[in-house]
Tab-separated table of C-alpha atoms and ligand atoms in Angstrom:
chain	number	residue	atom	x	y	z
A	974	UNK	CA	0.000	0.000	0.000
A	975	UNK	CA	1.256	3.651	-0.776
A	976	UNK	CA	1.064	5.081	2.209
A	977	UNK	CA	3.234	6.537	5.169
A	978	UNK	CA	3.224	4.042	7.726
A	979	UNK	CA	4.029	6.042	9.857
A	980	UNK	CA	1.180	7.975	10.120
A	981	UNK	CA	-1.315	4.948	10.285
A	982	UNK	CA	-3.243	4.039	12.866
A	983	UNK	CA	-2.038	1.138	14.623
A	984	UNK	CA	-2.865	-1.347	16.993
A	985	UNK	CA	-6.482	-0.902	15.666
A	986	UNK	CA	-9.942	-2.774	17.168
A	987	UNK	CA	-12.609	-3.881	14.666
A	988	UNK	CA	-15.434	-5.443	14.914
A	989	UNK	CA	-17.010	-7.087	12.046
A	990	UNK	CA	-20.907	-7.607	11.634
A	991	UNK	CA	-22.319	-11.280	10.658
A	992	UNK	CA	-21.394	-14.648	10.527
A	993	UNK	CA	-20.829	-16.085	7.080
A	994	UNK	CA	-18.456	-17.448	4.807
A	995	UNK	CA	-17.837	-13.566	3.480
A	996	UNK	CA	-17.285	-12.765	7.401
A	997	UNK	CA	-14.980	-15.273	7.891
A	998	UNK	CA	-13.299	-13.815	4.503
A	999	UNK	CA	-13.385	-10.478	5.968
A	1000	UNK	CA	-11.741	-11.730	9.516
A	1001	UNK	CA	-9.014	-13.540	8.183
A	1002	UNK	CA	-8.021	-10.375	5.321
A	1003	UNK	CA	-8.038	-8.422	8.507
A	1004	UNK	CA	-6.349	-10.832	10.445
A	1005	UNK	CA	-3.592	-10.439	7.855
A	1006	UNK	CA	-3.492	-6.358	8.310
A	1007	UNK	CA	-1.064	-5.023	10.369
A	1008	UNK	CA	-2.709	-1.943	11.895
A	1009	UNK	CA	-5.080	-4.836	13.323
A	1010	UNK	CA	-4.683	-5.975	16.604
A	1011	UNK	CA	-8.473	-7.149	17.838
A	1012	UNK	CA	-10.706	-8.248	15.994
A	1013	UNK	CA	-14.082	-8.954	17.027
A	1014	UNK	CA	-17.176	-10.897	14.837
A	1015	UNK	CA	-20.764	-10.463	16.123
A	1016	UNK	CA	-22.318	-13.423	15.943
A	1017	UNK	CA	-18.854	-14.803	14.241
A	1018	UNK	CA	-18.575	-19.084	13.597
A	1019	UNK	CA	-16.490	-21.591	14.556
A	1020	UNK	CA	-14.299	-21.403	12.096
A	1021	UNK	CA	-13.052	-17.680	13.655
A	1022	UNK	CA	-11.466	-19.485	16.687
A	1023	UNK	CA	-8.288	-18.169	16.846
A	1024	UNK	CA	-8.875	-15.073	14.518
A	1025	UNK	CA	-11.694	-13.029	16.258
A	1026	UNK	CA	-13.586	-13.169	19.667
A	1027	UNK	CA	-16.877	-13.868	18.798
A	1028	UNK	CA	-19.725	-12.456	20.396
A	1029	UNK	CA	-23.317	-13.335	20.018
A	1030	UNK	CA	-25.887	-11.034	19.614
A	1031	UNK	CA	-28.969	-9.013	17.349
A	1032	UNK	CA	-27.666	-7.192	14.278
A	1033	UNK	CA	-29.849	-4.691	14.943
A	1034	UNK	CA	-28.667	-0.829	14.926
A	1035	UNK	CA	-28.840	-0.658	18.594
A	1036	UNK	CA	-27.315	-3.931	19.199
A	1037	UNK	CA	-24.554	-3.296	16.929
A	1038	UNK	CA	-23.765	0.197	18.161
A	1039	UNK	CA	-23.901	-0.479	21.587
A	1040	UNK	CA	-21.560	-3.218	20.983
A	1041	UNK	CA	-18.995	-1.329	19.227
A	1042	UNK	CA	-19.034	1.295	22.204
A	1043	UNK	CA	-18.647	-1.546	25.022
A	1044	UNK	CA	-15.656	-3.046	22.898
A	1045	UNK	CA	-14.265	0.501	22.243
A	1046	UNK	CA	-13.791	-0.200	18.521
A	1047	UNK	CA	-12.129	1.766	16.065
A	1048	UNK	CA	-13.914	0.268	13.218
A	1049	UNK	CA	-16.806	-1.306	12.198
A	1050	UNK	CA	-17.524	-3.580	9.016
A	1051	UNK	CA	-20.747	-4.797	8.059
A	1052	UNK	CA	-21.049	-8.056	5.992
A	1053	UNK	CA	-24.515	-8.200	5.771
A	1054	UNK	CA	-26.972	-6.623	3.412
A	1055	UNK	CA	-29.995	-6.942	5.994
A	1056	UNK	CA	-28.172	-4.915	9.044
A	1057	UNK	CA	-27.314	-2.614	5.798
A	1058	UNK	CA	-30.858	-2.472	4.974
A	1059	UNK	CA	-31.805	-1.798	8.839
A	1060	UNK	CA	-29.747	1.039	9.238
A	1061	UNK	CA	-26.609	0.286	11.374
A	1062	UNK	CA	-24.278	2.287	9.346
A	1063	UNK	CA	-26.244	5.545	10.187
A	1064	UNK	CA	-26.459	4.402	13.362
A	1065	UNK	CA	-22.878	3.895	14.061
A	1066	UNK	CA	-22.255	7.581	12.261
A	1067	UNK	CA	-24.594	8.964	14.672
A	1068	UNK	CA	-22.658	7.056	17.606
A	1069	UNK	CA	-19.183	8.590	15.945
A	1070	UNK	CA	-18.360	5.418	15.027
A	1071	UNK	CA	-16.283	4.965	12.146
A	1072	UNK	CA	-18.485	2.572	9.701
A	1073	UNK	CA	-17.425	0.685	6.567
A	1074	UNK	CA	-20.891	-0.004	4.268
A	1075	UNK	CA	-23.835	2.324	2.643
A	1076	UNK	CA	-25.906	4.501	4.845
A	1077	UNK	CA	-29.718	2.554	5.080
A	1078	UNK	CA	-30.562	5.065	1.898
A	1079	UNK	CA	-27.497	4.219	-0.157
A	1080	UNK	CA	-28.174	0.115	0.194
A	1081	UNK	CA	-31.642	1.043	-1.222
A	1082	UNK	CA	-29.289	0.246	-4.521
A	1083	UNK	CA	-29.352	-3.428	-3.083
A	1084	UNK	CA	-32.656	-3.356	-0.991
A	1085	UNK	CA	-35.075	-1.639	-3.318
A	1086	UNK	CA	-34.763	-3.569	-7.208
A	1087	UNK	CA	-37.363	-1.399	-7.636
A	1088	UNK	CA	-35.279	1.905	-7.046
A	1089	UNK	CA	-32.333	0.592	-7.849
A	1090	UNK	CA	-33.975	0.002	-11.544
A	1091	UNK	CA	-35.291	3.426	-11.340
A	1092	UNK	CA	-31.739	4.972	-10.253
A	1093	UNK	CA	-30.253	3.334	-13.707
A	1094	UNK	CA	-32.498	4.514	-15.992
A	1095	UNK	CA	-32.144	8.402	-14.534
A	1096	UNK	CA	-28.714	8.101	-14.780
A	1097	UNK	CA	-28.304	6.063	-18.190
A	1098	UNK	CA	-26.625	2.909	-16.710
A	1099	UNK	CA	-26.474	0.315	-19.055
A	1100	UNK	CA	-29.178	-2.182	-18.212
A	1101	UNK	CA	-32.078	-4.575	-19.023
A	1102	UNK	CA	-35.377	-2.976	-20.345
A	1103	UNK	CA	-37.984	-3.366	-17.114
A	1104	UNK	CA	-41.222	-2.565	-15.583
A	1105	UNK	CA	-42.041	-3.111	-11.765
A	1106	UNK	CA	-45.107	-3.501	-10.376
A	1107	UNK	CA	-46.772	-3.254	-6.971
A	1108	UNK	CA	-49.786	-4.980	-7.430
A	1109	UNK	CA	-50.664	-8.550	-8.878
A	1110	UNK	CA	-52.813	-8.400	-11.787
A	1111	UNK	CA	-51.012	-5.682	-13.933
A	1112	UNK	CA	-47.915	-7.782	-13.133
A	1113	UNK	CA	-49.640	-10.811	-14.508
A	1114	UNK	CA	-50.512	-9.404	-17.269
A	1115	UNK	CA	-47.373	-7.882	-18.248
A	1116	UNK	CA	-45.684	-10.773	-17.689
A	1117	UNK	CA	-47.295	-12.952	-19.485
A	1118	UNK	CA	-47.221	-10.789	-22.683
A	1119	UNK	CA	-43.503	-10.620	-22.275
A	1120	UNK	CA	-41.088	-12.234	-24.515
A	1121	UNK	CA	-39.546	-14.973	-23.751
A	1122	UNK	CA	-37.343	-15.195	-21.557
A	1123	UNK	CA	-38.215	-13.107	-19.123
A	1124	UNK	CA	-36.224	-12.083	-15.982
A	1125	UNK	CA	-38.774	-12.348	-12.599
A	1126	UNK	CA	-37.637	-10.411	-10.008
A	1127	UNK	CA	-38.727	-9.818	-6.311
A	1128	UNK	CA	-37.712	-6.130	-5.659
A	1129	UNK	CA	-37.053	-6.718	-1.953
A	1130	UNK	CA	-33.875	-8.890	-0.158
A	1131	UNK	CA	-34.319	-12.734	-0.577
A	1132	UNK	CA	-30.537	-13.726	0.020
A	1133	UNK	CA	-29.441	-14.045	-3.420
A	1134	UNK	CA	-32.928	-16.199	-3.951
A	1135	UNK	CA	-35.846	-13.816	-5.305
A	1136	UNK	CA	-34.806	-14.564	-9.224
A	1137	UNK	CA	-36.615	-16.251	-11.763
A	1138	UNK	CA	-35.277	-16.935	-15.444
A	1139	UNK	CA	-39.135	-18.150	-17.261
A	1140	UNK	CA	-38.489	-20.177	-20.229
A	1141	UNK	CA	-42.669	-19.909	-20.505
A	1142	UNK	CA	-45.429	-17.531	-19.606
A	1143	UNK	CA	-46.566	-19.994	-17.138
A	1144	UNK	CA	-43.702	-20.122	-15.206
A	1145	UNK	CA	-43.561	-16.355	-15.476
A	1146	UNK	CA	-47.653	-16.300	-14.098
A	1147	UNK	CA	-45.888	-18.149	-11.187
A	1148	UNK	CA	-42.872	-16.242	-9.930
A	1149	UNK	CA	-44.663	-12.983	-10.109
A	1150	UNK	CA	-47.740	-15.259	-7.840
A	1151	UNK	CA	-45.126	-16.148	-5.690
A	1152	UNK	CA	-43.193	-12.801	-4.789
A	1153	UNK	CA	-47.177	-11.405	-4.095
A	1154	UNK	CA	-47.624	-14.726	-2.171
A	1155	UNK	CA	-44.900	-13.892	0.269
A	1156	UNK	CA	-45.917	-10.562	1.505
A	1157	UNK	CA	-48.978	-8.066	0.564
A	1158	UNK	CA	-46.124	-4.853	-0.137
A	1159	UNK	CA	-44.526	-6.988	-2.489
A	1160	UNK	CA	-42.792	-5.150	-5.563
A	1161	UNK	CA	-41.879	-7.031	-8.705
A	1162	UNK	CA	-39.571	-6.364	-11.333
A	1163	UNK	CA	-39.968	-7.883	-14.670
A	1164	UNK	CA	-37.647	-7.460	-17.418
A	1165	UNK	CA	-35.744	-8.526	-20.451
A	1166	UNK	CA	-33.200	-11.712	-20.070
A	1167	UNK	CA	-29.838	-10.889	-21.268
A	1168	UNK	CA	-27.139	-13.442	-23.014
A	1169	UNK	CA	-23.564	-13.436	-22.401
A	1170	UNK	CA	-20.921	-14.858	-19.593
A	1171	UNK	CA	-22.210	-12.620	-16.122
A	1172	UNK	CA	-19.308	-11.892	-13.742
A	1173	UNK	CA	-19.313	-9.882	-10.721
A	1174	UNK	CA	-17.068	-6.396	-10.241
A	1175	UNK	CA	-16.768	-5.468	-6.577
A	1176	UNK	CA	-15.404	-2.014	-5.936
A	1177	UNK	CA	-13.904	-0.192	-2.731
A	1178	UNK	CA	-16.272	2.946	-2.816
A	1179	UNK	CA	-15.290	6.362	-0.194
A	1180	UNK	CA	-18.376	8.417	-1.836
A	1181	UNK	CA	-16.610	9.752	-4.588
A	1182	UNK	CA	-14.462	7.402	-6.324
A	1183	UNK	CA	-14.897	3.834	-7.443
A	1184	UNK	CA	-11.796	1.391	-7.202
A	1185	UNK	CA	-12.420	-2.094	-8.777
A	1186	UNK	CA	-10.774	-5.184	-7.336
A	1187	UNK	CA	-10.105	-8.429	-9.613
A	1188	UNK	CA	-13.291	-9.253	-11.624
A	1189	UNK	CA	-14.768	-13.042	-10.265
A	1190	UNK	CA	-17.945	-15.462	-11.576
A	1191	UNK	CA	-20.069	-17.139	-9.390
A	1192	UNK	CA	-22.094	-20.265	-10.375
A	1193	UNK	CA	-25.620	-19.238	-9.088
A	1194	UNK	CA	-27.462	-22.465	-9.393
A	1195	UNK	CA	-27.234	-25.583	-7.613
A	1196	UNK	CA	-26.630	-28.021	-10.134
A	1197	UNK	CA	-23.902	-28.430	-12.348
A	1198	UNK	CA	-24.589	-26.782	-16.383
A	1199	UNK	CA	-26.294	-23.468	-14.869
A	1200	UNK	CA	-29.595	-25.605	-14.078
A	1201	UNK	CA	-32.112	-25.815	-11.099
A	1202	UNK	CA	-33.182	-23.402	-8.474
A	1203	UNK	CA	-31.294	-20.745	-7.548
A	1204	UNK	CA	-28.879	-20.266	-4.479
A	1205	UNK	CA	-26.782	-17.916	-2.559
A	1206	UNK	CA	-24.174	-19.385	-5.294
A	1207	UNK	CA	-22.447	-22.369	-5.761
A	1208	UNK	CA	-18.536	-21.508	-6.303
A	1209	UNK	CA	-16.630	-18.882	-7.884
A	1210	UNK	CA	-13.526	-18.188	-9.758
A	1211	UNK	CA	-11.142	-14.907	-9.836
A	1212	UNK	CA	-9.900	-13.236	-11.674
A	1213	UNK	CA	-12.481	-13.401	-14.171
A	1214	UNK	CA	-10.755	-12.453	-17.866
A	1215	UNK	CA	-12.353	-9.023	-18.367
A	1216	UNK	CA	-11.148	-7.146	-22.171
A	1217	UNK	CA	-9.194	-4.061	-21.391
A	1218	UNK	CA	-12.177	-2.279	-23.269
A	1219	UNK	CA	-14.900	-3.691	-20.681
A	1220	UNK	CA	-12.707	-3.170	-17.710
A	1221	UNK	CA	-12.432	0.730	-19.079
A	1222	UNK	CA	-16.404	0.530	-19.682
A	1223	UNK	CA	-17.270	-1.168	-16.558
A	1224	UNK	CA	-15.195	1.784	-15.046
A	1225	UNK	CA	-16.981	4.543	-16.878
A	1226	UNK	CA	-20.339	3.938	-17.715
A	1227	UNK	CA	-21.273	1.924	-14.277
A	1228	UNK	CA	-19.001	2.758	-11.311
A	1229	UNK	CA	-18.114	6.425	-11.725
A	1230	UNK	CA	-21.778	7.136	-12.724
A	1231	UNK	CA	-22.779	5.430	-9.555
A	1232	UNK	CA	-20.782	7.189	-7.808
A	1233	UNK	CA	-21.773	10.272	-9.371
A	1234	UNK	CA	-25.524	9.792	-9.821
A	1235	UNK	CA	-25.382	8.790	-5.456
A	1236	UNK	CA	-23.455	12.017	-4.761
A	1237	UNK	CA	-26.215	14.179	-6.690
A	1238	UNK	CA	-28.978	12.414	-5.206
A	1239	UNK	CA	-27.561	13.492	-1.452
A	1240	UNK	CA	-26.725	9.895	-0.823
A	1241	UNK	CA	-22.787	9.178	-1.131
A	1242	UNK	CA	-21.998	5.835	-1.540
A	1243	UNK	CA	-19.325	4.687	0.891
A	1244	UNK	CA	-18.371	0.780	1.279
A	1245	UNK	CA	-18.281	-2.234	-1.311
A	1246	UNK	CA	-20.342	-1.873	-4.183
A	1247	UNK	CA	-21.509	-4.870	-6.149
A	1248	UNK	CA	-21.663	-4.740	-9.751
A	1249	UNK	CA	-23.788	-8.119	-10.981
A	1250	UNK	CA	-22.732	-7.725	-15.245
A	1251	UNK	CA	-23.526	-9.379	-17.872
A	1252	UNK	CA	-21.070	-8.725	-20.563
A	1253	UNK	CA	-23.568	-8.383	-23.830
A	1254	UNK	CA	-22.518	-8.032	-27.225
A	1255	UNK	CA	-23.565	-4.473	-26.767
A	1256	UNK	CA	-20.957	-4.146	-23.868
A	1257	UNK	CA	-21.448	-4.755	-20.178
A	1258	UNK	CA	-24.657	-3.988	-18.471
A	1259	UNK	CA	-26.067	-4.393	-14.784
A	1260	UNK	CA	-27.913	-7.147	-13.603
A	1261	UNK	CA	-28.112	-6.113	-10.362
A	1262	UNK	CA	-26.279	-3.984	-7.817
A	1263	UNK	CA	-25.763	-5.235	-4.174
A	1264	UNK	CA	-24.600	-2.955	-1.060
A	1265	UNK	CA	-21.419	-5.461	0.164
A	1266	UNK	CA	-19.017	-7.875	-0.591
A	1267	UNK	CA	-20.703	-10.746	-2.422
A	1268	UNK	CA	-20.998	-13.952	-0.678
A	1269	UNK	CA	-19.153	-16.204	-1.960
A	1270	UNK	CA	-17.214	-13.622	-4.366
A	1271	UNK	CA	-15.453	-12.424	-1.544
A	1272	UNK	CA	-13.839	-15.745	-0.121
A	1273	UNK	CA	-12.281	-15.716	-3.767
A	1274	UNK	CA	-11.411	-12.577	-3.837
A	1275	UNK	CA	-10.206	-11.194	-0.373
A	1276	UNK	CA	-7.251	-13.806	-0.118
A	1277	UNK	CA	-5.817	-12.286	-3.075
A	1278	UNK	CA	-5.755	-8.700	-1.167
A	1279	UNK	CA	-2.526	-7.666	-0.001
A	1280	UNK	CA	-3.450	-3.736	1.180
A	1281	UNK	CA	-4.178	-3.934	5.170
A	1282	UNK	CA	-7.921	-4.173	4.924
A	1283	UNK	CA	-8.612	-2.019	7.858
A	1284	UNK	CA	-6.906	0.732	6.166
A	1285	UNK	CA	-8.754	0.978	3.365
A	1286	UNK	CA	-11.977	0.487	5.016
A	1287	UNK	CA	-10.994	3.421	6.895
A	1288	UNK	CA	-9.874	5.611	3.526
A	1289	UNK	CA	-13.404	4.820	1.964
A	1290	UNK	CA	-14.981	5.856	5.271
A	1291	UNK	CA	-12.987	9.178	5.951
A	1292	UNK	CA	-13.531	10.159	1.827
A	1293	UNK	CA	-9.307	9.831	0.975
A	1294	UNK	CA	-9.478	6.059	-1.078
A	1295	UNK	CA	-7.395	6.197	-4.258
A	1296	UNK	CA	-6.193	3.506	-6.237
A	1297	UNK	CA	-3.080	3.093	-5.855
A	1298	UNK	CA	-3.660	1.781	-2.305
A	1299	UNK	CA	-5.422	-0.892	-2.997
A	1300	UNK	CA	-3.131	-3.945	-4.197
A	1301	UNK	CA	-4.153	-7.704	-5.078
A	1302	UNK	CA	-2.086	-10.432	-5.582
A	1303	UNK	CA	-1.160	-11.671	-8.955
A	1304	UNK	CA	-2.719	-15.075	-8.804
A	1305	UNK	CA	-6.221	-16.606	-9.044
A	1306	UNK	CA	-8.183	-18.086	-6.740
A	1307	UNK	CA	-11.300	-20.741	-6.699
A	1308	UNK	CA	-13.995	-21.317	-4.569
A	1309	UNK	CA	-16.074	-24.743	-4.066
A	1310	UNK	CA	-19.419	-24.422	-2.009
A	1311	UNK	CA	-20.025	-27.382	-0.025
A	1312	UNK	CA	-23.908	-26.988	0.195
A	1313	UNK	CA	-26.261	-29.251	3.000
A	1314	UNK	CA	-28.020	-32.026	1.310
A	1315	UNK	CA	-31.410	-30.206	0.252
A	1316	UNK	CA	-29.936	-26.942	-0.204
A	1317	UNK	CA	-31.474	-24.816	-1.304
A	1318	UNK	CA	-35.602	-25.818	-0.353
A	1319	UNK	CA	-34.747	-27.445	3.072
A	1320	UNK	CA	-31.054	-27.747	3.817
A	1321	UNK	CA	-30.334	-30.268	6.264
A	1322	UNK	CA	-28.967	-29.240	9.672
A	1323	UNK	CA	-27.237	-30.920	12.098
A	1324	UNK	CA	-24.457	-33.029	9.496
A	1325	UNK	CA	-21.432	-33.869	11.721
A	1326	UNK	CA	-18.256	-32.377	9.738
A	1327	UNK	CA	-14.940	-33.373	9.418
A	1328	UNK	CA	-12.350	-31.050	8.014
A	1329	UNK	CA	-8.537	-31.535	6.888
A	1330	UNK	CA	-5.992	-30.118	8.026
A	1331	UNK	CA	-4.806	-26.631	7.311
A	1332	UNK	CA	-2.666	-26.252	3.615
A	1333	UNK	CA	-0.800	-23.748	3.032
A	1334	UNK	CA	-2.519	-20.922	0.473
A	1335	UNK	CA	-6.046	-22.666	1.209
A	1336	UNK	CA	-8.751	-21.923	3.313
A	1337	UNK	CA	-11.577	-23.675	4.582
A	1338	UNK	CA	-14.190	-20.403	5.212
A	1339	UNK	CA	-17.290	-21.663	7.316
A	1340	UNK	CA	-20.608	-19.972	5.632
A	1341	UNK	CA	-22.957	-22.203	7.562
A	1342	UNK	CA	-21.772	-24.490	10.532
A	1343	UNK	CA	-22.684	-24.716	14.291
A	1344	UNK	CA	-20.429	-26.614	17.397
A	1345	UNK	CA	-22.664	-29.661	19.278
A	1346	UNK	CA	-20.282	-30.029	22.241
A	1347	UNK	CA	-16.837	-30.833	20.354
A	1348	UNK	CA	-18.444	-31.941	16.771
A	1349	UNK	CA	-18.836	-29.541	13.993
A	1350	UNK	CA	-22.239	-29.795	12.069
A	1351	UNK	CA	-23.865	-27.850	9.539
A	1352	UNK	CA	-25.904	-25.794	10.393
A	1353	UNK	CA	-27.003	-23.389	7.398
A	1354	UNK	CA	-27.550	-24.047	3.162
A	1355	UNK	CA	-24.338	-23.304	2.342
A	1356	UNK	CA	-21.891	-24.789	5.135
A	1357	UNK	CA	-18.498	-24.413	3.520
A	1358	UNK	CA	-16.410	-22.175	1.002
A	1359	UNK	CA	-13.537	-23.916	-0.390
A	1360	UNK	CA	-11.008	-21.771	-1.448
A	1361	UNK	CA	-7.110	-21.937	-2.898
A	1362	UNK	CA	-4.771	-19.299	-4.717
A	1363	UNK	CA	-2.355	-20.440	-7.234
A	1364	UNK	CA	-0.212	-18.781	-9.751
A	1365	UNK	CA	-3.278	-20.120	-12.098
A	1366	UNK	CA	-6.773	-20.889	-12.365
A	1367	UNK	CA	-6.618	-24.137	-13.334
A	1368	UNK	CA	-4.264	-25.133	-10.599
A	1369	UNK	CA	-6.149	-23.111	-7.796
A	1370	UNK	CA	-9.428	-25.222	-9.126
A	1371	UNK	CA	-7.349	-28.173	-8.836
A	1372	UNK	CA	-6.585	-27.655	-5.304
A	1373	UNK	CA	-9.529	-26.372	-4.145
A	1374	UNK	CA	-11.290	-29.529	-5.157
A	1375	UNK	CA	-9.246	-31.593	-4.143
A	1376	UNK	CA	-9.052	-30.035	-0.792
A	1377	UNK	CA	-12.696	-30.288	-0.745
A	1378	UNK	CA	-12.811	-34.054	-1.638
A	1379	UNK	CA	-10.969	-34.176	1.948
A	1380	UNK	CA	-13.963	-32.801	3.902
A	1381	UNK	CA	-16.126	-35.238	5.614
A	1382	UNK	CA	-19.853	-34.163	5.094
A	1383	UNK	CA	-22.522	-37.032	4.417
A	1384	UNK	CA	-24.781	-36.173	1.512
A	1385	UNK	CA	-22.825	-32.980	0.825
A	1386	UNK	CA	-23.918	-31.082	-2.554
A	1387	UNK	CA	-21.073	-29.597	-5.042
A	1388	UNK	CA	-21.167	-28.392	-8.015
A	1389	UNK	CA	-18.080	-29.825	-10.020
A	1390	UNK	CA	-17.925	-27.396	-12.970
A	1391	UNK	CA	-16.651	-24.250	-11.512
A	1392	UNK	CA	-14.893	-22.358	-14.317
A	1393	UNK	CA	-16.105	-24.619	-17.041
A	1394	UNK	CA	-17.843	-21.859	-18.440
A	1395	UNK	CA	-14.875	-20.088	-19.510
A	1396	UNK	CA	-12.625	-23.040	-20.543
A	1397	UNK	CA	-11.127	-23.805	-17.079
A	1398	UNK	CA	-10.379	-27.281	-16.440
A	1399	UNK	CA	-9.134	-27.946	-12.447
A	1400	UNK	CA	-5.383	-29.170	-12.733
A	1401	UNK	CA	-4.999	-32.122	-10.973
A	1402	UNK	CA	-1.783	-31.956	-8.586
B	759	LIG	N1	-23.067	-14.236	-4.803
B	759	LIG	C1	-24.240	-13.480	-4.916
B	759	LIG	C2	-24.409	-12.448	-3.884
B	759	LIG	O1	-23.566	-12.214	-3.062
B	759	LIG	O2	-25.452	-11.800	-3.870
């Protein structure tokens, strides 16, 4: 990182918000930092032990604030996008807390598909054509007088889950039923399906300026060849192999005018903003935004960090990010999800899990797991994010699968094409 080190903070305190596989991601980058000397996770898993004190408790605004004053922090980082959605940041601000995510307004670009939709088209962000609806019936009816396919969307949070791709009108009758089904506010968002590879571009954000870290492609659906439901996602690979001329686009057209069109509106963006793309032959355009570090993008794409992650959580909060201080690692990195048999209509809880020892440049991130006395067991859809760098992405696929072949989970679900769709083929050691 380009800074005077002598004039950062050291011996810093943070306390990180949720308990995921991206948590775990974000604990051991920081763990790694040196201006970090405590780190605290609220609720935090058992695969922290060692890293962070956990602490269990609401991820409410209250909670959270009063939390970070007990423990004295110096920083907080939210994982999260519900406590986003909630308000904690603004809470924090008001405690004088420094806070590293979107105000509750700003992750309306995550929380609101509706607005978010809304905020493209003011601002001329390249994007799907749409229409959302609040009510049922002019849904329906739009819907099903849609060419196919069409792209079902439930405007509100659903962890990754509230998407429909309809291959039929009847299948687009039922996902907009559905998102009314689940709650009488519902907002839907219907709009054109778009072809091309989708990869995710997650950017450090202080409000004004937009810096990018390594491109990355999650596998959203459970089974292998992009086919059934949908899921938090399934594995990922970084760096994704972005053109210089999309990279430059991606830049231009989406994350400065973000960062712009936020600014104008009175709502800054500060934190990690999640650019969903697909890259169309018309150039790339934005499936979706998200307020955070994607989950599992970011146990792909945080072990490649080498910039102290505390600092630049703390440059984005006080406004003074530029690029040159944030550095990755010239390697690539793979994720396998080890999802509970299931996954994800009724994962299966309580799996006793055994795990292999630590490897060097490999982790084993827990996204969903619980302690019963001394046994591990899962305890959530997606239990474990199996991740290895390597000075390629064939051989980081390679190890990471073969890492995960060493995990003992009965009736375990994995998806064994990760990177298929852009040639990779894992490189057995
Ligand atoms: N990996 C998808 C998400 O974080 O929303």
């Amino acid at each position: 990182m380009n800074q005077d080190p002598i004039s950062k903070p050291q011996a810093l305190s943070v306390l990180v918000v949720g308990g995921g596989g991206r948590e775990h991601a974000i604990v051991e980058a920081l763990s790694r930092a040196s201006s970090v000397s405590d780190i605290i996770c609220t609720p935090g898993n058992p695969g922290m032990h060692g890293m962070a004190r956990c602490i269990a408790g609401p991820q409410t605004p209250q909670a959270v604030t009063a939390l970070a004053q007990a423990q004295g922090v110096h920083l907080v980082i939210v994982g999260p996008e519900a406590p986003l959605a909630a308000g904690v940041i603004d809470a924090l601000q008001a405690a004088g807390i420094p806070a590293f995510g979107p105000t509750q307004a700003a992750a309306r670009l995550e929380g609101d598909k509706a607005w978010s939709k809304a905020f493209m088209k003011r601002h001329h962000i390249p994007t799907a054509r749409y229409q959302s609806f609040a009510a049922l019936e002019p849904a329906l009816a739009y819907a099903q007088t849609h060419p196919l396919p069409v792209v079902v969307k439930d405007a509100g949070l659903r962890a990754g889950k509230g998407v429909t791709i309809c291959h039929t009108h009847a299948q687009a009758a039922q996902a907009v039923h559905d998102i009314f089904a689940q709650a009488e506010d519902a907002q839907v968002v219907i709009e054109a399906f778009m072809q091309g590879q989708e990869c995710t571009v997650l950017a450090f954000c202080d409000g004004v300026r937009a810096v990018p870290m390594p491109a990355a492609q999650d596998h959203k659906t459970i089974h292998e060849g992009d086919t059934g439901p949908m899921t938090g996602g399934m594995g990922v690979i970084c760096p994704f192999p972005l053109s210089h001329t999309d990279l430059q686009r991606i830049q231009t057209d989406i994350l400065d005018v973000v960062m712009r069109g936020m600014a104008s509106e009175g709502i800054p963006y500060v934190g990690v903003l999640y650019a969903g793309l697909m890259l169309t032959a018309d150039g790339p355009q934005v499936v979706e935004f998200n307020a955070r570090f994607g989950d599992p993008e970011a146990e792909a794409v945080l072990p490649l960090l080498q910039s102290d992650l505390a600092q630049l959580a703390l440059a984005c909060v006080g406004g003074q990010l530029s690029a040159d201080m944030v550095e990755f690692a010239p390697q690539a990195s793979a994720v396998i999800i080890l999802a509970a048999p299931g996954y994800p209509a009724e994962p299966q809880k309580g799996i006793p899990l055994t795990l292999p020892v630590a490897q060097p440049d490999s982790h084993i991130f827990h996204a969903g797991t619980a302690l019963q006395g001394e046994q591990l067991v899962s305890q959530g859809g997606r239990v474990l994010a199996v991740q290895a760098t390597a000075p390629t992405l064939n051989a980081a696929l390679g190890r990471a699968y073969d890492l995960a072949a060493q995990v003992g989970f009965a009736g375990a679900q994995m998806r064994r094409d990760i990177g298929a769709r852009i040639g990779a083929v894992p490189q057995v050691q």
